[in-house]
Coordinates of C-alpha atoms and ligand atoms in Angstrom, one line a residue:
X999 CA -79.2 -26.1 -21.7
X1000 CA -79.2 -28.6 -24.7
X1001 CA -79.4 -32.3 -23.9
X1002 CA -77.0 -34.5 -25.9
X1003 CA -77.3 -38.3 -25.5
X1004 CA -74.2 -40.3 -26.2
X1005 CA -75.4 -43.8 -27.0
X1006 CA -73.3 -47.0 -27.3
X1007 CA -73.4 -50.6 -26.4
X1008 CA -70.2 -52.5 -27.0
X1009 CA -66.6 -52.4 -25.8
X1010 CA -65.0 -50.5 -28.7
X1011 CA -67.8 -47.9 -28.8
X1012 CA -67.4 -47.3 -25.1
X1013 CA -63.6 -46.9 -25.3
X1014 CA -63.9 -44.5 -28.3
X1015 CA -66.8 -42.5 -26.8
X1016 CA -65.2 -42.0 -23.4
X1017 CA -63.0 -39.1 -24.5
X1018 CA -66.0 -37.5 -26.2
X1019 CA -68.0 -37.7 -23.0
X1020 CA -65.2 -35.8 -21.2
X1021 CA -65.0 -33.2 -24.0
X1022 CA -68.8 -32.7 -24.0
X1023 CA -68.9 -32.3 -20.3
X1024 CA -66.5 -29.4 -20.8
X1025 CA -68.8 -27.7 -23.2
X1026 CA -70.9 -25.0 -21.5
X1027 CA -74.6 -25.1 -22.2
X1028 CA -74.6 -28.8 -22.9
X1029 CA -76.0 -31.4 -20.6
X1030 CA -74.6 -34.8 -21.7
X1031 CA -76.3 -38.1 -20.9
X1032 CA -74.7 -41.5 -21.4
X1033 CA -77.0 -44.2 -22.6
X1034 CA -75.9 -47.8 -22.9
X1035 CA -78.0 -50.2 -25.0
X1036 CA -76.4 -53.0 -22.9
X1037 CA -75.4 -54.9 -26.1
X1038 CA -72.4 -55.9 -24.0
X1039 CA -72.4 -56.1 -20.2
X1040 CA -69.1 -57.1 -18.5
X1041 CA -67.0 -56.0 -21.4
X1042 CA -68.7 -52.6 -21.4
X1043 CA -68.0 -52.1 -17.7
X1044 CA -64.4 -53.2 -18.3
X1045 CA -64.0 -50.6 -21.0
X1046 CA -65.3 -47.7 -19.0
X1047 CA -63.6 -48.4 -15.6
X1048 CA -60.3 -46.6 -16.4
X1049 CA -62.3 -43.5 -17.4
X1050 CA -64.5 -43.6 -14.2
X1051 CA -67.6 -43.4 -16.4
X1052 CA -70.9 -45.1 -15.5
X1053 CA -73.8 -44.9 -17.9
X1054 CA -76.8 -42.8 -16.8
X1055 CA -79.2 -45.3 -18.4
X1056 CA -78.9 -48.9 -19.5
X1057 CA -81.3 -50.7 -21.8
X1058 CA -79.9 -54.1 -20.8
X1059 CA -80.5 -55.8 -24.2
X1060 CA -77.8 -58.4 -24.2
X1061 CA -78.7 -62.1 -24.2
X1062 CA -76.4 -65.2 -24.4
X1063 CA -75.5 -66.0 -28.0
X1064 CA -77.6 -63.1 -29.3
X1065 CA -78.7 -63.1 -32.9
X1066 CA -78.5 -59.9 -35.0
X1067 CA -82.3 -59.7 -35.9
X1068 CA -83.4 -60.3 -32.3
X1069 CA -80.9 -57.8 -30.9
X1070 CA -82.1 -55.2 -33.5
X1071 CA -85.7 -55.9 -32.5
X1072 CA -84.9 -55.2 -28.8
X1073 CA -82.7 -52.1 -29.2
X1074 CA -84.8 -50.0 -31.6
X1075 CA -88.1 -49.7 -29.6
X1076 CA -86.2 -49.5 -26.2
X1077 CA -83.9 -46.7 -27.5
X1078 CA -86.8 -44.8 -29.1
X1079 CA -88.7 -44.9 -25.8
X1080 CA -85.7 -43.8 -23.8
X1081 CA -84.7 -40.9 -26.2
X1082 CA -88.3 -39.6 -26.0
X1083 CA -88.3 -39.9 -22.2
X1084 CA -85.0 -38.0 -22.0
X1085 CA -86.2 -35.3 -24.4
X1086 CA -82.9 -35.5 -26.2
X1087 CA -81.9 -32.5 -28.5
X1088 CA -79.1 -34.4 -30.2
X1089 CA -77.9 -38.0 -30.3
X1090 CA -74.3 -39.1 -30.8
X1091 CA -73.5 -42.6 -31.9
X1092 CA -70.2 -44.3 -32.7
X1093 CA -68.8 -46.6 -35.3
X1094 CA -70.4 -49.6 -36.9
X1095 CA -72.0 -52.0 -34.4
X1096 CA -75.6 -53.1 -34.3
X1097 CA -76.2 -50.5 -31.5
X1098 CA -74.9 -47.8 -33.8
X1099 CA -77.4 -48.4 -36.5
X1100 CA -80.3 -49.3 -34.2
X1101 CA -80.0 -46.2 -32.1
X1102 CA -79.6 -44.0 -35.2
X1103 CA -82.8 -45.5 -36.6
X1104 CA -84.6 -45.0 -33.3
X1105 CA -83.5 -41.3 -33.1
X1106 CA -84.5 -40.8 -36.7
X1107 CA -88.0 -42.2 -36.0
X1108 CA -88.2 -39.8 -33.0
X1109 CA -87.1 -36.9 -35.2
X1110 CA -83.9 -36.3 -33.2
X1111 CA -80.7 -35.3 -35.2
X1112 CA -77.9 -37.8 -35.1
X1113 CA -74.1 -37.2 -35.2
X1114 CA -71.8 -40.1 -36.1
X1115 CA -68.4 -40.4 -34.6
X1116 CA -66.0 -42.5 -36.7
X1117 CA -68.2 -42.1 -39.8
X1118 CA -67.0 -42.9 -43.3
X1119 CA -64.9 -46.1 -42.7
X1120 CA -65.5 -48.4 -45.7
X1121 CA -64.0 -51.8 -46.6
X1122 CA -66.2 -51.8 -49.8
X1123 CA -67.0 -55.4 -49.0
X1124 CA -70.5 -56.1 -47.5
X1125 CA -69.4 -59.5 -46.1
X1126 CA -66.2 -58.3 -44.4
X1127 CA -66.6 -57.0 -41.8
X1128 CA -70.1 -58.4 -41.4
X1129 CA -72.4 -56.8 -40.6
X1130 CA -70.4 -53.7 -39.7
X1131 CA -69.9 -52.5 -43.3
X1132 CA -73.7 -52.4 -43.7
X1133 CA -74.2 -50.8 -40.2
X1134 CA -71.9 -47.9 -41.0
X1135 CA -73.4 -47.2 -44.4
X1136 CA -77.0 -47.5 -43.2
X1137 CA -76.1 -45.1 -40.3
X1138 CA -74.6 -42.5 -42.6
X1139 CA -77.9 -42.3 -44.5
X1140 CA -79.6 -41.0 -41.4
X1141 CA -77.0 -38.5 -40.0
X1142 CA -77.1 -34.8 -39.4
X1143 CA -73.4 -34.6 -38.9
X1144 CA -70.5 -37.0 -39.8
X1145 CA -67.3 -37.0 -37.8
X1146 CA -64.8 -39.1 -39.9
X1147 CA -61.5 -39.8 -38.3
X1148 CA -59.3 -39.3 -41.4
X1149 CA -59.4 -37.4 -44.7
X1150 CA -59.8 -40.8 -46.4
X1151 CA -62.9 -41.5 -44.5
X1152 CA -64.2 -38.0 -45.4
X1153 CA -63.6 -38.8 -49.1
X1154 CA -65.7 -42.0 -48.8
X1155 CA -68.6 -39.9 -47.4
X1156 CA -68.3 -37.3 -50.2
X1157 CA -68.4 -40.1 -52.8
X1158 CA -71.7 -41.2 -51.3
X1159 CA -73.1 -37.7 -51.8
X1160 CA -72.9 -36.3 -48.3
X1161 CA -72.6 -32.5 -48.0
X1162 CA -69.1 -31.3 -47.2
X1163 CA -70.2 -28.8 -44.7
X1164 CA -71.6 -31.5 -42.4
X1165 CA -68.5 -33.5 -42.5
X1166 CA -65.8 -32.7 -40.0
X1167 CA -62.5 -34.6 -39.9
X1168 CA -61.7 -35.1 -36.3
X1169 CA -58.9 -37.7 -35.9
X1170 CA -59.6 -41.0 -34.3
X1171 CA -60.9 -40.9 -30.7
X1172 CA -59.2 -44.3 -30.0
X1173 CA -55.9 -42.3 -30.1
X1174 CA -57.2 -40.0 -27.4
X1175 CA -58.5 -43.0 -25.4
X1176 CA -55.3 -45.1 -25.6
X1177 CA -53.1 -42.2 -24.7
X1178 CA -55.2 -41.6 -21.6
X1179 CA -55.4 -45.2 -20.6
X1180 CA -51.8 -46.2 -21.2
X1181 CA -50.5 -43.7 -18.7
X1182 CA -52.9 -45.0 -16.1
X1183 CA -53.0 -48.8 -16.7
X1184 CA -50.4 -51.4 -16.0
X1185 CA -50.1 -54.7 -18.0
X1186 CA -51.1 -58.0 -16.5
X1187 CA -48.2 -60.0 -14.9
X1188 CA -45.8 -61.0 -17.7
X1189 CA -42.6 -63.0 -17.8
X1190 CA -39.5 -60.7 -17.9
X1191 CA -37.4 -62.8 -20.2
X1192 CA -39.8 -63.3 -23.1
X1193 CA -40.9 -61.2 -26.0
X1194 CA -44.5 -60.4 -25.5
X1195 CA -47.1 -60.9 -28.3
X1196 CA -50.6 -59.5 -27.7
X1197 CA -53.4 -61.3 -29.4
X1198 CA -57.2 -60.6 -29.9
X1199 CA -59.5 -62.3 -32.3
X1200 CA -63.3 -62.3 -32.1
X1201 CA -64.9 -61.2 -35.4
X1202 CA -68.2 -62.7 -36.5
X1203 CA -67.1 -63.3 -40.1
X1204 CA -64.0 -65.2 -38.9
X1205 CA -66.0 -67.5 -36.7
X1206 CA -66.5 -70.3 -39.3
X1207 CA -62.7 -70.8 -39.5
X1208 CA -61.6 -69.4 -36.1
X1209 CA -60.5 -72.8 -34.9
X1210 CA -58.2 -73.1 -37.9
X1211 CA -56.8 -69.6 -37.2
X1212 CA -56.3 -70.5 -33.6
X1213 CA -54.4 -73.6 -34.8
X1214 CA -52.2 -71.4 -37.0
X1215 CA -51.5 -69.3 -33.9
X1216 CA -50.6 -72.4 -31.9
X1217 CA -48.1 -73.4 -34.6
X1218 CA -46.5 -69.9 -34.3
X1219 CA -46.4 -70.3 -30.5
X1220 CA -44.7 -73.7 -30.8
X1221 CA -42.2 -72.3 -33.3
X1222 CA -41.3 -69.4 -31.0
X1223 CA -40.7 -70.5 -27.5
X1224 CA -38.8 -67.3 -26.9
X1225 CA -42.1 -65.4 -27.2
X1226 CA -45.0 -65.3 -24.7
X1227 CA -48.5 -64.9 -26.3
X1228 CA -51.1 -63.1 -24.2
X1229 CA -54.7 -63.4 -25.6
X1230 CA -57.6 -62.0 -23.6
X1231 CA -60.5 -63.9 -25.0
X1232 CA -63.8 -62.2 -26.0
X1233 CA -66.8 -63.4 -23.9
X1234 CA -68.6 -64.6 -27.0
X1235 CA -69.0 -68.4 -26.3
X1236 CA -68.5 -69.2 -30.0
X1237 CA -65.1 -67.5 -29.9
X1238 CA -64.1 -69.4 -26.7
X1239 CA -65.2 -72.8 -28.1
X1240 CA -62.9 -72.2 -31.1
X1241 CA -59.9 -70.8 -29.3
X1242 CA -59.5 -72.7 -26.0
X1243 CA -58.9 -76.3 -27.3
X1244 CA -56.1 -75.1 -29.7
X1245 CA -54.3 -72.7 -27.5
X1246 CA -54.9 -73.5 -23.8
X1247 CA -52.5 -76.5 -23.7
X1248 CA -49.5 -74.4 -24.7
X1249 CA -47.1 -73.2 -22.0
X1250 CA -46.1 -69.9 -23.7
X1251 CA -49.7 -68.9 -24.4
X1252 CA -51.8 -67.2 -21.7
X1253 CA -55.6 -67.2 -22.4
X1254 CA -57.0 -64.5 -20.1
X1255 CA -60.5 -63.2 -19.4
X1256 CA -61.2 -59.9 -21.2
X1257 CA -59.0 -57.1 -19.7
X1258 CA -60.2 -53.8 -18.5
X1259 CA -59.0 -51.2 -21.0
X1260 CA -56.2 -49.7 -18.7
X1261 CA -54.7 -53.2 -18.4
X1262 CA -55.1 -53.8 -22.1
X1263 CA -53.4 -50.6 -22.9
X1264 CA -50.6 -51.6 -20.7
X1265 CA -50.3 -55.0 -22.4
X1266 CA -50.3 -53.4 -25.9
X1267 CA -47.5 -50.9 -24.8
X1268 CA -45.4 -53.8 -23.6
X1269 CA -45.9 -56.0 -26.7
X1270 CA -43.3 -56.5 -29.4
X1271 CA -46.1 -57.4 -31.8
X1272 CA -49.9 -57.3 -31.8
X1273 CA -52.0 -59.9 -33.7
X1274 CA -55.6 -59.0 -34.1
X1275 CA -58.8 -58.9 -36.1
X1276 CA -60.1 -55.9 -34.1
X1277 CA -60.5 -52.4 -35.5
X1278 CA -59.5 -50.6 -32.4
X1279 CA -56.3 -52.6 -31.8
X1280 CA -55.0 -51.5 -35.3
X1281 CA -55.4 -47.9 -34.2
X1282 CA -54.0 -48.4 -30.7
X1283 CA -51.0 -50.3 -32.1
X1284 CA -50.2 -47.5 -34.6
X1285 CA -50.6 -44.9 -31.8
X1286 CA -48.3 -46.7 -29.4
X1287 CA -45.8 -47.5 -32.1
X1288 CA -46.3 -51.3 -31.9
X1289 CA -46.4 -53.4 -35.1
X1290 CA -49.8 -55.0 -35.9
X1291 CA -50.6 -58.1 -37.9
X1292 CA -54.3 -57.9 -39.0
X1293 CA -56.2 -61.2 -39.3
X1294 CA -58.5 -60.0 -42.1
X1295 CA -58.6 -60.0 -45.8
X1296 CA -59.5 -56.3 -46.0
X1297 CA -59.2 -53.4 -43.6
X1298 CA -61.3 -50.2 -43.5
X1299 CA -58.2 -48.6 -41.9
X1300 CA -55.8 -48.5 -44.9
X1301 CA -53.9 -45.5 -43.5
X1302 CA -51.9 -47.8 -41.2
X1303 CA -51.0 -50.1 -44.1
X1304 CA -49.8 -47.1 -46.1
X1305 CA -47.4 -45.9 -43.3
X1306 CA -46.2 -49.4 -42.7
X1307 CA -47.5 -49.8 -39.2
X1308 CA -49.9 -52.7 -40.1
X1309 CA -49.6 -55.8 -42.2
X1310 CA -52.6 -57.6 -43.6
X1311 CA -52.3 -61.4 -43.0
X1312 CA -55.5 -62.5 -44.6
X1313 CA -57.4 -65.4 -43.0
X1314 CA -55.8 -68.4 -44.7
X1315 CA -54.1 -70.3 -41.8
X1316 CA -51.0 -71.2 -43.8
X1317 CA -50.6 -67.6 -44.9
X1318 CA -51.2 -66.3 -41.4
X1319 CA -48.5 -68.7 -40.0
X1320 CA -46.0 -67.8 -42.7
X1321 CA -46.4 -64.0 -42.2
X1322 CA -46.2 -64.0 -38.4
X1323 CA -43.4 -66.6 -38.2
X1324 CA -41.5 -64.6 -40.8
X1325 CA -41.9 -61.4 -38.8
X1326 CA -40.9 -63.0 -35.5
X1327 CA -37.7 -64.3 -37.2
X1328 CA -36.8 -61.0 -38.7
X1329 CA -36.0 -58.2 -36.2
X1330 CA -35.3 -55.7 -38.9
X1331 CA -38.7 -56.2 -40.5
X1332 CA -40.4 -55.7 -37.1
X1333 CA -38.3 -52.7 -36.4
X1334 CA -39.3 -51.1 -39.7
X1335 CA -43.0 -51.3 -38.6
X1336 CA -42.3 -49.7 -35.2
X1337 CA -43.0 -46.0 -34.3
X1338 CA -44.3 -45.1 -37.7
X1339 CA -46.0 -41.6 -37.9
X1340 CA -49.5 -42.0 -36.6
X1341 CA -52.0 -41.6 -39.4
X1342 CA -55.1 -41.9 -37.2
X1343 CA -55.0 -38.8 -35.0
X1344 CA -53.3 -36.3 -32.8
X1345 CA -55.1 -37.0 -29.5
X1346 CA -57.5 -34.1 -29.9
X1347 CA -60.3 -35.8 -31.8
X1348 CA -62.8 -35.8 -29.0
X1349 CA -62.5 -32.0 -28.6
X1350 CA -63.4 -31.6 -32.4
X1351 CA -66.3 -34.0 -32.0
X1352 CA -67.7 -32.0 -29.0
X1353 CA -67.3 -28.7 -30.8
X1354 CA -68.9 -30.1 -33.9
X1355 CA -72.0 -31.0 -31.9
X1356 CA -72.0 -27.7 -30.2
X1357 CA -71.8 -26.1 -33.6
X1358 CA -74.9 -28.0 -34.8
X1359 CA -76.7 -26.9 -31.7
X1360 CA -75.8 -23.2 -32.4
X1361 CA -73.5 -23.0 -29.4
X1362 CA -70.0 -22.7 -31.1
X1363 CA -68.1 -22.1 -34.3
X1364 CA -67.6 -25.0 -36.7
X1365 CA -64.2 -26.7 -35.8
X1366 CA -61.4 -26.8 -38.3
X1367 CA -60.8 -30.2 -39.8
X1368 CA -57.8 -32.3 -38.6
X1369 CA -55.2 -32.4 -41.3
X1370 CA -57.0 -29.8 -43.4
Ligands
UD1_2397 C1 -70.0 -56.9 -31.5 C2 -70.0 -56.0 -32.7 C3 -68.6 -55.9 -33.3 C4 -67.6 -55.5 -32.3 C5 -67.6 -56.4 -31.1 C6 -66.7 -55.8 -30.0 C7 -72.1 -56.0 -33.9 C8 -72.9 -56.5 -35.0 N1 -70.9 -56.5 -33.7 O1 -69.5 -58.2 -31.9 O2 -68.6 -54.9 -34.3 O3 -66.3 -55.6 -32.9 O4 -69.0 -56.4 -30.6 O5 -66.4 -56.6 -29.0 O6 -72.6 -55.1 -33.2 N2 -70.9 -61.4 -24.4 C9 -71.0 -61.5 -23.0 N3 -70.7 -60.4 -22.3 C10 -70.2 -59.2 -22.9 C11 -70.2 -59.2 -24.2 C12 -70.5 -60.3 -25.0 O7 -71.3 -62.5 -22.4 O8 -69.9 -58.3 -22.1 C13 -71.3 -62.6 -25.2 C14 -72.9 -62.8 -25.2 O9 -73.1 -64.2 -25.3 C15 -73.2 -62.3 -26.6 C16 -72.0 -62.6 -27.4 O10 -70.9 -62.4 -26.5 O11 -74.4 -62.8 -27.1 C17 -71.8 -61.9 -28.7 O12 -71.9 -60.4 -28.4 P1 -72.2 -59.5 -29.7 O13 -72.2 -58.0 -29.3 O14 -73.4 -60.0 -30.4 O15 -70.9 -59.7 -30.5 P2 -70.5 -59.5 -32.0 O16 -71.6 -59.2 -32.9 O17 -69.6 -60.6 -32.4
UDP2398 N1 -59.7 -54.4 -25.6 C1 -59.8 -54.4 -24.2 N2 -59.7 -55.5 -23.5 C2 -59.6 -56.7 -24.1 C3 -59.5 -56.8 -25.5 C4 -59.6 -55.6 -26.2 O1 -59.9 -53.3 -23.6 O2 -59.5 -57.8 -23.4 C5 -59.8 -53.1 -26.3 C6 -58.8 -53.0 -27.4 O3 -57.6 -52.4 -26.9 C7 -59.4 -52.0 -28.3 C8 -60.9 -52.3 -28.2 O4 -61.0 -53.1 -27.0 O5 -59.2 -50.6 -27.9 C9 -61.4 -53.0 -29.4 O6 -62.6 -53.6 -29.1 P1 -63.0 -55.0 -29.8 O7 -61.8 -55.7 -30.2 O8 -64.0 -55.6 -28.9 O9 -63.8 -54.4 -31.1 P2 -63.4 -53.9 -32.5 O10 -62.3 -52.9 -32.4 O11 -63.1 -55.1 -33.3 O12 -64.7 -53.3 -33.1

């Protein structure tokens, strides 16, 4: 038996790795071990509950208001020790968080090959998203196998000089995850007679002006009493300090604690519109056919823009207000964004990831690329 360690630490990684865990468990001759760095605690548990997954090991690295250098300093040695103790044959990481790069570096130091799920996303802007653009590029310097979600992401890796044979286009595992969770989860209690707008906003690079963005959302909520805005707020205290004073007083805004992923999938499915700065919500919205407004200046997920499922609002509060207010006033414009062809995946991404790892371990054929 070969031992594959799936390592992650935050909510989005957990959600997107859950289907890969299922797929690896179905591979004969592979013993899969789930390692959490504990970069997130509560939010990680909330992400995994609908899948019934509990990590086999937890490095418990989270601290309140953690800084990037200190977190990096905790994860690298702890992950290296754990990977050595587990005698891992292969390590699988996901995405672009600090955990992603720190565990890849630890595995590299230990001489263990690393596969990267959701490799190749690029915004081509090192400040946005920060520090994720650096994390994903640094990780891809270290990898044995890259598993980009789309042909566009593969192209980015080829441009950086990576060998084509070690790049397998898999589709996005968020698609697999949200299809699984949305049939199991139900939304939180919602008013029957209102249009539901789901909101998430937490990104580090948006923190300096998050209060102004929250103010813009409050203006939208006041202008649209026919809508009910549901915003599960990230546990980062800096996010909560920016958001609560602006939005809590409004009657048609519900600020909730973070939702477990099944409930979140239910909320997204019930929404007329999603407003977000998250990566995963862009892909989930496109999968469920729900229009998404993205609170960023650039996205590393351009496929959704190309098919018309996403709109980039930028981060200027006036522009954000104008775009969302305009959409909520224009049913035809919203309808044109609904149920676009999904450019992110076909729901079988996790199987391709698992087969790719099995191939690297000499246990299976190389899988065929998605959309080859
Ligand atoms: C991190 C990722 C980001 C991802 C986001 C997902 C990095 C550099 N950033 O964001 O890519 O989009 O997670 O949510 O890795 N906290 C809790 N409980 C939790 C989780 C967080 O209390 O379960 C609080 C803690 O005070 C923690 C703070 O939130 O210090 C920030 O968490 P952190 O993982 O550092 O957040 P980001 O870097 O903003
Ligand atoms: N999500 C969730 N509960 C919430 C908010 C978000 O389960 O209260 C899900 C969301 O549907 C998406 C994922 O978390 O699938 C995205 O994670 P996050 O926004 O934390 O990170 P990002 O995608 O920005 O990296």
